[in-house]
């Protein structure tokens, strides 16, 4: 699926967050049209650490490559700050595009960055961010690989400054605009009023974050084109894991938890074990 063509359709694109090949496969099976590889989710799961710029470009690229080996859906990829200056951002574009990303999201925070819904963020100059966007556009191999420009300015400088920065990023060649962490429904609406008829808009729904949670239908009615739920899967699985380990520690068995988990065969059914074994036998027989 060509992402930009899909964004011309009236219904909003829902991209759930994933962090590895298993979650990507399960999200695909659930019927979504696109996926969002969350940098925060990679930090949470691969490092067991917060989203404060600790992951490396190679770790995220490797994750993308493993997801692409498993699923065919378009993947929107969190490229953080581009992992450095404009030249680093170009290298990030080349690495992630080769790994199979269909869109790269880059933000205007200083490095090391913070999760968009954490406080005490700081920003690079708008001109520097515009240069990164232009550099990434020059480096991409396919015009179908989209650049999503994210500004974190609302929390640092306010909404008007965020809108001004966003204007510069559109001029620099961004394909999609992502104004992070609006603090109210009114701010979500003002973003659409300013840019909705000029460029596709992305909204970010974070449970417990700065933006009031909206449904996809609500955001579509406002005029947004994409909504991501980046770290929700990790928060859901982490809650389940806490309960699972507590139960196992308390009872010394998984019997009390059995109705909340797949058994051996159930998980193998989900990941297609029988189909892969049959395929292997076909190759063995020539």
Tab-separated table of N, CA and C in Angstrom, residues 226-286:
chain	number	residue	atom	x	y	z
A	226	UNK	N	-3.993	10.573	10.401
A	226	UNK	CA	-3.345	9.410	11.013
A	226	UNK	C	-3.460	9.563	12.521
A	227	UNK	N	-3.704	8.449	13.210
A	227	UNK	CA	-3.577	8.441	14.665
A	227	UNK	C	-2.714	7.247	15.048
A	228	UNK	N	-1.747	7.491	15.913
A	228	UNK	CA	-0.878	6.434	16.422
A	228	UNK	C	-1.172	6.211	17.903
A	229	UNK	N	-1.015	4.964	18.324
A	229	UNK	CA	-1.120	4.575	19.732
A	229	UNK	C	0.200	3.899	20.082
A	230	UNK	N	1.272	4.661	20.248
A	230	UNK	CA	2.631	4.111	20.168
A	230	UNK	C	3.025	3.125	21.261
A	231	UNK	N	2.797	3.470	22.520
A	231	UNK	CA	3.287	2.623	23.605
A	231	UNK	C	2.221	1.835	24.315
A	232	UNK	N	0.987	1.873	23.809
A	232	UNK	CA	-0.101	1.199	24.498
A	232	UNK	C	0.124	-0.293	24.659
A	233	UNK	N	0.684	-0.940	23.634
A	233	UNK	CA	0.904	-2.377	23.716
A	233	UNK	C	1.881	-2.724	24.835
A	234	UNK	N	2.896	-1.898	25.034
A	234	UNK	CA	3.864	-2.185	26.108
A	234	UNK	C	3.212	-1.989	27.473
A	235	UNK	N	2.416	-0.938	27.608
A	235	UNK	CA	1.741	-0.728	28.883
A	235	UNK	C	0.773	-1.872	29.192
A	236	UNK	N	0.095	-2.378	28.157
A	236	UNK	CA	-0.817	-3.497	28.358
A	236	UNK	C	-0.054	-4.768	28.744
A	237	UNK	N	1.004	-5.063	28.014
A	237	UNK	CA	1.762	-6.283	28.296
A	237	UNK	C	2.515	-6.191	29.612
A	238	UNK	N	3.017	-5.000	29.948
A	238	UNK	CA	3.729	-4.844	31.210
A	238	UNK	C	2.793	-5.078	32.390
A	239	UNK	N	1.563	-4.564	32.288
A	239	UNK	CA	0.580	-4.799	33.353
A	239	UNK	C	0.288	-6.292	33.487
A	240	UNK	N	0.126	-6.969	32.356
A	240	UNK	CA	-0.119	-8.404	32.387
A	240	UNK	C	1.081	-9.146	32.969
A	241	UNK	N	2.293	-8.724	32.604
A	241	UNK	CA	3.495	-9.389	33.099
A	241	UNK	C	3.636	-9.247	34.615
A	242	UNK	N	3.322	-8.062	35.140
A	242	UNK	CA	3.365	-7.865	36.589
A	242	UNK	C	2.443	-8.864	37.284
A	243	UNK	N	1.230	-8.984	36.764
A	243	UNK	CA	0.273	-9.911	37.367
A	243	UNK	C	0.712	-11.358	37.190
A	244	UNK	N	1.264	-11.682	36.019
A	244	UNK	CA	1.710	-13.052	35.751
A	244	UNK	C	2.828	-13.470	36.707
A	245	UNK	N	3.860	-12.644	36.810
A	245	UNK	CA	4.983	-13.009	37.672
A	245	UNK	C	4.574	-13.066	39.138
A	246	UNK	N	3.684	-12.173	39.546
A	246	UNK	CA	3.198	-12.205	40.929
A	246	UNK	C	2.438	-13.506	41.193
A	247	UNK	N	1.619	-13.921	40.231
A	247	UNK	CA	0.863	-15.164	40.388
A	247	UNK	C	1.791	-16.371	40.441
A	248	UNK	N	2.766	-16.418	39.533
A	248	UNK	CA	3.699	-17.548	39.517
A	248	UNK	C	4.508	-17.611	40.814
A	249	UNK	N	4.947	-16.457	41.295
A	249	UNK	CA	5.725	-16.412	42.532
A	249	UNK	C	4.883	-16.864	43.724
A	250	UNK	N	3.622	-16.459	43.732
A	250	UNK	CA	2.751	-16.791	44.863
A	250	UNK	C	2.328	-18.256	44.866
A	251	UNK	N	2.089	-18.842	43.672
A	251	UNK	CA	1.495	-20.170	43.612
A	251	UNK	C	2.473	-21.265	43.180
A	252	UNK	N	3.588	-20.878	42.579
A	252	UNK	CA	4.527	-21.887	42.105
A	252	UNK	C	4.008	-22.674	40.929
A	253	UNK	N	2.988	-22.177	40.262
A	253	UNK	CA	2.398	-22.827	39.098
A	253	UNK	C	1.656	-21.777	38.285
A	254	UNK	N	1.440	-22.084	36.994
A	254	UNK	CA	0.678	-21.173	36.142
A	254	UNK	C	-0.801	-21.545	36.054
A	255	UNK	N	-1.220	-22.558	36.800
A	255	UNK	CA	-2.626	-22.954	36.716
A	255	UNK	C	-3.596	-21.810	37.035
A	256	UNK	N	-3.367	-21.003	38.081
A	256	UNK	CA	-4.334	-19.928	38.358
A	256	UNK	C	-4.383	-18.851	37.274
A	257	UNK	N	-3.370	-18.789	36.439
A	257	UNK	CA	-3.281	-17.745	35.411
A	257	UNK	C	-3.619	-18.284	34.027
A	258	UNK	N	-3.949	-19.556	33.931
A	258	UNK	CA	-4.054	-20.216	32.624
A	258	UNK	C	-5.084	-19.575	31.710
A	259	UNK	N	-6.179	-19.043	32.288
A	259	UNK	CA	-7.216	-18.459	31.435
A	259	UNK	C	-6.838	-17.081	30.917
A	260	UNK	N	-5.674	-16.564	31.312
A	260	UNK	CA	-5.218	-15.248	30.860
A	260	UNK	C	-3.998	-15.347	29.946
A	261	UNK	N	-3.705	-16.532	29.445
A	261	UNK	CA	-2.520	-16.705	28.599
A	261	UNK	C	-2.801	-17.773	27.541
A	262	UNK	N	-2.038	-17.722	26.436
A	262	UNK	CA	-2.064	-18.813	25.480
A	262	UNK	C	-1.357	-20.019	26.081
A	263	UNK	N	-1.845	-21.210	25.772
A	263	UNK	CA	-1.032	-22.374	26.086
A	263	UNK	C	-0.049	-22.594	24.937
A	264	UNK	N	0.733	-23.659	25.024
A	264	UNK	CA	1.782	-23.908	24.041
A	264	UNK	C	1.218	-23.968	22.627
A	265	UNK	N	0.138	-24.727	22.471
A	265	UNK	CA	-0.455	-24.858	21.148
A	265	UNK	C	-1.104	-23.582	20.666
A	266	UNK	N	-1.697	-22.836	21.589
A	266	UNK	CA	-2.364	-21.597	21.210
A	266	UNK	C	-1.415	-20.577	20.627
A	267	UNK	N	-0.253	-20.420	21.244
A	267	UNK	CA	0.720	-19.468	20.707
A	267	UNK	C	1.293	-19.964	19.389
A	268	UNK	N	1.555	-21.262	19.302
A	268	UNK	CA	2.066	-21.793	18.039
A	268	UNK	C	1.075	-21.580	16.902
A	269	UNK	N	-0.221	-21.682	17.209
A	269	UNK	CA	-1.228	-21.395	16.181
A	269	UNK	C	-1.133	-19.942	15.722
A	270	UNK	N	-0.940	-19.033	16.651
A	270	UNK	CA	-0.865	-17.612	16.317
A	270	UNK	C	0.339	-17.282	15.444
A	271	UNK	N	1.458	-17.911	15.697
A	271	UNK	CA	2.679	-17.551	14.968
A	271	UNK	C	2.924	-18.438	13.750
A	272	UNK	N	1.990	-19.382	13.497
A	272	UNK	CA	2.069	-20.167	12.261
A	272	UNK	C	3.104	-21.269	12.260
A	273	UNK	N	3.286	-21.918	13.400
A	273	UNK	CA	4.320	-22.954	13.491
A	273	UNK	C	4.057	-24.103	12.520
A	274	UNK	N	2.836	-24.627	12.476
A	274	UNK	CA	2.544	-25.771	11.595
A	274	UNK	C	2.796	-25.422	10.137
A	275	UNK	N	2.397	-24.229	9.731
A	275	UNK	CA	2.598	-23.832	8.335
A	275	UNK	C	4.083	-23.773	7.981
A	276	UNK	N	4.883	-23.269	8.906
A	276	UNK	CA	6.317	-23.173	8.625
A	276	UNK	C	6.969	-24.547	8.587
A	277	UNK	N	6.542	-25.449	9.462
A	277	UNK	CA	7.101	-26.803	9.443
A	277	UNK	C	6.723	-27.526	8.154
A	278	UNK	N	5.491	-27.320	7.694
A	278	UNK	CA	5.081	-27.927	6.423
A	278	UNK	C	5.897	-27.371	5.259
A	279	UNK	N	6.154	-26.051	5.289
A	279	UNK	CA	6.965	-25.451	4.239
A	279	UNK	C	8.375	-26.023	4.257
A	280	UNK	N	8.936	-26.202	5.460
A	280	UNK	CA	10.262	-26.791	5.558
A	280	UNK	C	10.318	-28.187	4.984
A	281	UNK	N	9.289	-28.992	5.228
A	281	UNK	CA	9.258	-30.356	4.704
A	281	UNK	C	9.171	-30.347	3.180
A	282	UNK	N	8.433	-29.354	2.625
A	282	UNK	CA	8.321	-29.271	1.176
A	282	UNK	C	9.693	-29.022	0.540
A	283	UNK	N	10.472	-28.155	1.163
A	283	UNK	CA	11.818	-27.875	0.641
A	283	UNK	C	12.741	-29.080	0.826
A	284	UNK	N	12.566	-29.789	1.953
A	284	UNK	CA	13.412	-30.971	2.199
A	284	UNK	C	13.183	-32.050	1.161
A	285	UNK	N	11.938	-32.122	0.684
A	285	UNK	CA	11.610	-33.161	-0.302
A	285	UNK	C	11.971	-32.743	-1.739
A	286	UNK	N	12.409	-31.491	-1.903
A	286	UNK	CA	12.807	-31.023	-3.219
A	286	UNK	C	11.626	-30.598	-4.075
